[in-house]
Tab-separated table of N, CA and C in Angstrom:
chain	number	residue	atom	x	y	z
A	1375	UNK	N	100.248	117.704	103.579
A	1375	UNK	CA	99.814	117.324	102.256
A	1375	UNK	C	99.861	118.552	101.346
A	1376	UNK	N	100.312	118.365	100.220
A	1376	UNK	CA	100.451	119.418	99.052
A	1376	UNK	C	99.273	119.931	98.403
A	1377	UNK	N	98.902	120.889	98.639
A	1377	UNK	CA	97.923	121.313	97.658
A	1377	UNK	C	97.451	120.477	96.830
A	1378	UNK	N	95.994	119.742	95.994
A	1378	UNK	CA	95.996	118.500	95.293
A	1378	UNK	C	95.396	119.403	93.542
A	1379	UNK	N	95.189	120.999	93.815
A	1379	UNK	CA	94.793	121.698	92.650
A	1379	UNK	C	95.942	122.225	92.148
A	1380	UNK	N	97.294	122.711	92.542
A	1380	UNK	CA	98.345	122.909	92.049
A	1380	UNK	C	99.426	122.003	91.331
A	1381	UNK	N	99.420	122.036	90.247
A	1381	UNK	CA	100.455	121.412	89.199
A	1381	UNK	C	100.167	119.953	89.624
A	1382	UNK	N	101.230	119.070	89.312
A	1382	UNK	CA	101.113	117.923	89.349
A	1382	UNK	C	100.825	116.683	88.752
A	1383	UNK	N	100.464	115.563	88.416
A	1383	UNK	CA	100.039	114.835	87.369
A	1383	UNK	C	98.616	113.882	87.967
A	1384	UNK	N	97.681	113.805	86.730
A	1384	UNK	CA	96.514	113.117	87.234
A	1384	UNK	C	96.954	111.351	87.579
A	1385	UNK	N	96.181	110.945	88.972
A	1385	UNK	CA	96.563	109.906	89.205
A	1385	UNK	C	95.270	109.058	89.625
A	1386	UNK	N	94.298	108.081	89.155
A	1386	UNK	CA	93.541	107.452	89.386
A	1386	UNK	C	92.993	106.413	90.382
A	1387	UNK	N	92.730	106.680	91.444
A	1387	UNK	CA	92.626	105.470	92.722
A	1387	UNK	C	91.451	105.070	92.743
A	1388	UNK	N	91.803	103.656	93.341
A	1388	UNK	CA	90.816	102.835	94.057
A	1388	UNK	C	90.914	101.423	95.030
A	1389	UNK	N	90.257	102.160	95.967
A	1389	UNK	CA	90.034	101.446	97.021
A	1389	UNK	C	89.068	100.478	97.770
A	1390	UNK	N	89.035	99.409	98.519
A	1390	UNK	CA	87.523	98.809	98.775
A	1390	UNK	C	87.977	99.959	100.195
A	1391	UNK	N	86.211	100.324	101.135
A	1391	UNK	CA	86.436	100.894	102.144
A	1391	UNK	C	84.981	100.068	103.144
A	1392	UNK	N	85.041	100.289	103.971
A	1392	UNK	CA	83.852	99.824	104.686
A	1392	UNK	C	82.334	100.081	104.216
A	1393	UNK	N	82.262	101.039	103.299
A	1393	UNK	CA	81.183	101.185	102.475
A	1393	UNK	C	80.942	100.323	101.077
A	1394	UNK	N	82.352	99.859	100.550
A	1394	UNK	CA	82.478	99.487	99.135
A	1394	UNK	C	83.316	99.887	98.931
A	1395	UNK	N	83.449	99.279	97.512
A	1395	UNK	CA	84.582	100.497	96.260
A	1395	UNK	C	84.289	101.796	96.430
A	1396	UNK	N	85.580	102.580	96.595
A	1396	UNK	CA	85.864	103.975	96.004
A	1396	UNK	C	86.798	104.205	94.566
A	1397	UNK	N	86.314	104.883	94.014
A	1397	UNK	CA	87.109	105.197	93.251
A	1397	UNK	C	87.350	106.802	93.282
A	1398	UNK	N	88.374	107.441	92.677
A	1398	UNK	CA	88.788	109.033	92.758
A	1398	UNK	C	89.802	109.692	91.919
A	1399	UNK	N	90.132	110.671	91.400
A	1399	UNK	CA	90.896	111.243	90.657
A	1399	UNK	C	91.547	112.501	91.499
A	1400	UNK	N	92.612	112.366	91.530
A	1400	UNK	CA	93.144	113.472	92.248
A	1400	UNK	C	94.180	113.646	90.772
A	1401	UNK	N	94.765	115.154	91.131
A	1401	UNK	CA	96.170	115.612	91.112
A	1401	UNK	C	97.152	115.274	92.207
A	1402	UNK	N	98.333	114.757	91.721
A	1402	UNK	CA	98.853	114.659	92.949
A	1402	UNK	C	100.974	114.998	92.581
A	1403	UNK	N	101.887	114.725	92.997
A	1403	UNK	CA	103.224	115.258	92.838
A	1403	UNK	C	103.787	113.452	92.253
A	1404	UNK	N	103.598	112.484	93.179
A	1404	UNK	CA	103.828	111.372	93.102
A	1404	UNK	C	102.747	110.496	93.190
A	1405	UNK	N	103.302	109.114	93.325
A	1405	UNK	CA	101.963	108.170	93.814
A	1405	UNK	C	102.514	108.294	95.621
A	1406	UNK	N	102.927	108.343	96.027
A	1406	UNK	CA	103.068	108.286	97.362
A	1406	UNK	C	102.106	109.960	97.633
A	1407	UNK	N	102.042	110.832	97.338
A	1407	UNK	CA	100.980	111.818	97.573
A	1407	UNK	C	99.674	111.389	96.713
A	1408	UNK	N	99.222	110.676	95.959
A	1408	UNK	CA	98.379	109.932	96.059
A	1408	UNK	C	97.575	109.193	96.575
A	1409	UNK	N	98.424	108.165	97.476
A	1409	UNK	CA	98.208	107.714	98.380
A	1409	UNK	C	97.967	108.525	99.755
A	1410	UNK	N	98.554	109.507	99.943
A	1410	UNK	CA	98.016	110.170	101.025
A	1410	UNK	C	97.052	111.325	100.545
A	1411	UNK	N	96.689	111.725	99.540
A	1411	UNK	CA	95.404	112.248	99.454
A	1411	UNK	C	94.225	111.386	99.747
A	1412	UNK	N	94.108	109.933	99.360
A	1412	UNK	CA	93.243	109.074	99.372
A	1412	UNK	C	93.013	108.702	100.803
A	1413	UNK	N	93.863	108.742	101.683
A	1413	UNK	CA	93.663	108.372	102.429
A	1413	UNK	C	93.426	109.412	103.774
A	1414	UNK	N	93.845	110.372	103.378
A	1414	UNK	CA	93.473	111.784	103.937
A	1414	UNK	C	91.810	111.666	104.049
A	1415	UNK	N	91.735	111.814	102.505
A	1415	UNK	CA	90.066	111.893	102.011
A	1415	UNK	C	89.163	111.001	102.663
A	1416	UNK	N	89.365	109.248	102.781
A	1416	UNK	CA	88.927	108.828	103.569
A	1416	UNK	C	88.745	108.946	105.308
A	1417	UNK	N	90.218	109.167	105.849
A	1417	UNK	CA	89.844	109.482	107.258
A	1417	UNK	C	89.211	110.573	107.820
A	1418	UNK	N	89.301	111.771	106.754
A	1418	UNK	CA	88.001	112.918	107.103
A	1418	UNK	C	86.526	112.774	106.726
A	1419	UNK	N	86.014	111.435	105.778
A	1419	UNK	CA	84.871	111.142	105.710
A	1419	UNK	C	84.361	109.721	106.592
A	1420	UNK	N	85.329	109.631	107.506
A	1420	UNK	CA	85.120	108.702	108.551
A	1420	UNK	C	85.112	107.041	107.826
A	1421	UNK	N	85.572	107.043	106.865
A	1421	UNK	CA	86.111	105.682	106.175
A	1421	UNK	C	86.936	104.704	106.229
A	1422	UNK	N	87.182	103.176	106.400
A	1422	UNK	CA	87.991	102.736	106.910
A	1422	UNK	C	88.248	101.720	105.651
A	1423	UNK	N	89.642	101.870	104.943
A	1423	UNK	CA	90.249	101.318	104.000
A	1423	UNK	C	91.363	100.288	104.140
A	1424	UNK	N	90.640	99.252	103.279
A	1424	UNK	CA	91.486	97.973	103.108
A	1424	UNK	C	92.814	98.346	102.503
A	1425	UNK	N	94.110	98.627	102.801
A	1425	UNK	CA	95.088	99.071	102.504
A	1425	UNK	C	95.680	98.113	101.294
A	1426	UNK	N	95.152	96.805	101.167
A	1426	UNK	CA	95.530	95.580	100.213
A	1426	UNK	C	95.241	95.553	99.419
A	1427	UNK	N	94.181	96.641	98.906
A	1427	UNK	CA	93.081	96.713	98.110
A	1427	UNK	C	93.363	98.249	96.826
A	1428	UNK	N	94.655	99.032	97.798
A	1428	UNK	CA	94.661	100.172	96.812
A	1428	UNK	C	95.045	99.924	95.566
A	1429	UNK	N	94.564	100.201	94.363
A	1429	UNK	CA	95.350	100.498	93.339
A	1429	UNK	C	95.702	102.329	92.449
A	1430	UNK	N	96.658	102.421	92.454
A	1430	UNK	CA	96.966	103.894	91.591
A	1430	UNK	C	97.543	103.746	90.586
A	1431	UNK	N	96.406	104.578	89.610
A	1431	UNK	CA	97.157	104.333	88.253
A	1431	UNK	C	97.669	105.586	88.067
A	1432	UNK	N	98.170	105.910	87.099
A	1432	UNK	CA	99.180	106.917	86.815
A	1432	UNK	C	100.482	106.797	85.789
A	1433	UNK	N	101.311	107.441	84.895
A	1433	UNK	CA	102.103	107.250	84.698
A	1433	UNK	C	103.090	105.857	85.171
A	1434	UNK	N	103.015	105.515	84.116
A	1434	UNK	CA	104.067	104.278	84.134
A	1434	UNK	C	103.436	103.068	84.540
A	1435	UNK	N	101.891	102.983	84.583
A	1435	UNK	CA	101.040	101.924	84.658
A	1435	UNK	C	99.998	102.058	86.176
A	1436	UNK	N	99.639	100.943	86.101
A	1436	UNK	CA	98.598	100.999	87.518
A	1436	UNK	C	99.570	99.770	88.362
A	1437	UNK	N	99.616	100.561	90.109
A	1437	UNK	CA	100.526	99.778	90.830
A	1437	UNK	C	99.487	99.184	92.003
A	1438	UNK	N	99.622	98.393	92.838
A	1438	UNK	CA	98.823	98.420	93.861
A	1438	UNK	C	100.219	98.728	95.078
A	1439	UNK	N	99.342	99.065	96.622
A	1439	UNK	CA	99.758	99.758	97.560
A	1439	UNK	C	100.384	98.362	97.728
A	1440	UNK	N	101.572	98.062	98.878
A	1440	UNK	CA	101.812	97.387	99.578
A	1440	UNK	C	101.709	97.574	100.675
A	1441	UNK	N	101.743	96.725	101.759
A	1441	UNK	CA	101.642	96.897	103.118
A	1441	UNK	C	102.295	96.752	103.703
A	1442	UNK	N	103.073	97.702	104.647
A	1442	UNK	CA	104.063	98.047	105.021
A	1442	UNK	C	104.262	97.721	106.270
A	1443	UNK	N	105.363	96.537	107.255
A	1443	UNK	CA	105.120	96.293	108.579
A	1443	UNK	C	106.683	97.429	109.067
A	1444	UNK	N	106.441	97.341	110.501
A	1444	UNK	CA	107.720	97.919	111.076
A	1444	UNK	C	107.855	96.822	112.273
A	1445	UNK	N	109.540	96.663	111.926
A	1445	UNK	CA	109.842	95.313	113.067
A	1445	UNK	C	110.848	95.949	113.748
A	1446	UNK	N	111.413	95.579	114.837
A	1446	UNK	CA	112.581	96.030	115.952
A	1446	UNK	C	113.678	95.205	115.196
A	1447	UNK	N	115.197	95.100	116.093
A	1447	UNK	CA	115.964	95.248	115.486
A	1447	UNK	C	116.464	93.887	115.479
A	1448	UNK	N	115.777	92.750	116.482
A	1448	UNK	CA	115.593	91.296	116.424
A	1448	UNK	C	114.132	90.891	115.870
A	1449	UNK	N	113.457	91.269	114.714
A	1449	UNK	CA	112.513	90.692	114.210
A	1449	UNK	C	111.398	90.666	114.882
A	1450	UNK	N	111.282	91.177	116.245
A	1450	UNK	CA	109.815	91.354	116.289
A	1450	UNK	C	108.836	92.267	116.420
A	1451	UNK	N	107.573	91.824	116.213
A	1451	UNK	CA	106.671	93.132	116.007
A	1451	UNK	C	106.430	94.569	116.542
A	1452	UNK	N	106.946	95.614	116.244
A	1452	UNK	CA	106.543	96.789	117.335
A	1452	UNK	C	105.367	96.640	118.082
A	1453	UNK	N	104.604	96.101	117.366
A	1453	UNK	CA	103.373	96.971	118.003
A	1453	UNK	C	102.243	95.641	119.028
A	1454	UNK	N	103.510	94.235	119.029
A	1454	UNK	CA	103.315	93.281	119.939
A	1454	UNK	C	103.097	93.995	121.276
């Protein structure tokens, strides 16, 4: 992860987590280092985040996360 105090552009998150809403302001390079500051931040405060739930705003509007599966090379689940 990139430094989150060096350069970069402000990017606005929020998440539901097992506690509630978070919300947070980082610096970050992209929204994809956004997303992994946030989620950095949560797994070192022992937090467990609804991934369906992110939104980052930032340049060029507010996006939400998608959720991302990985399948083999006939369609089924890796992690079956």
């Amino acid at each position: 992860m990139r430094p989150s105090n060096i350069g970069g552009t402000e990017y606005r998150v929020r998440a539901t987590t097992d506690f509630g809403e978070m919300r947070r302001v980082c610096r970050a390079f992209d929204r994809d280092d956004a997303m992994e500051q946030l989620l950095s931040y949560c797994f070192s405060e022992g937090l467990a985040v609804d991934i369906d739930t992110v939104e980052i705003a930032g340049p060029g509007g507010t996006t939400r996360a998608a959720r991302r599966t990985s399948q083999d090379t006939d369609g089924g689940d890796l992690a079956a």
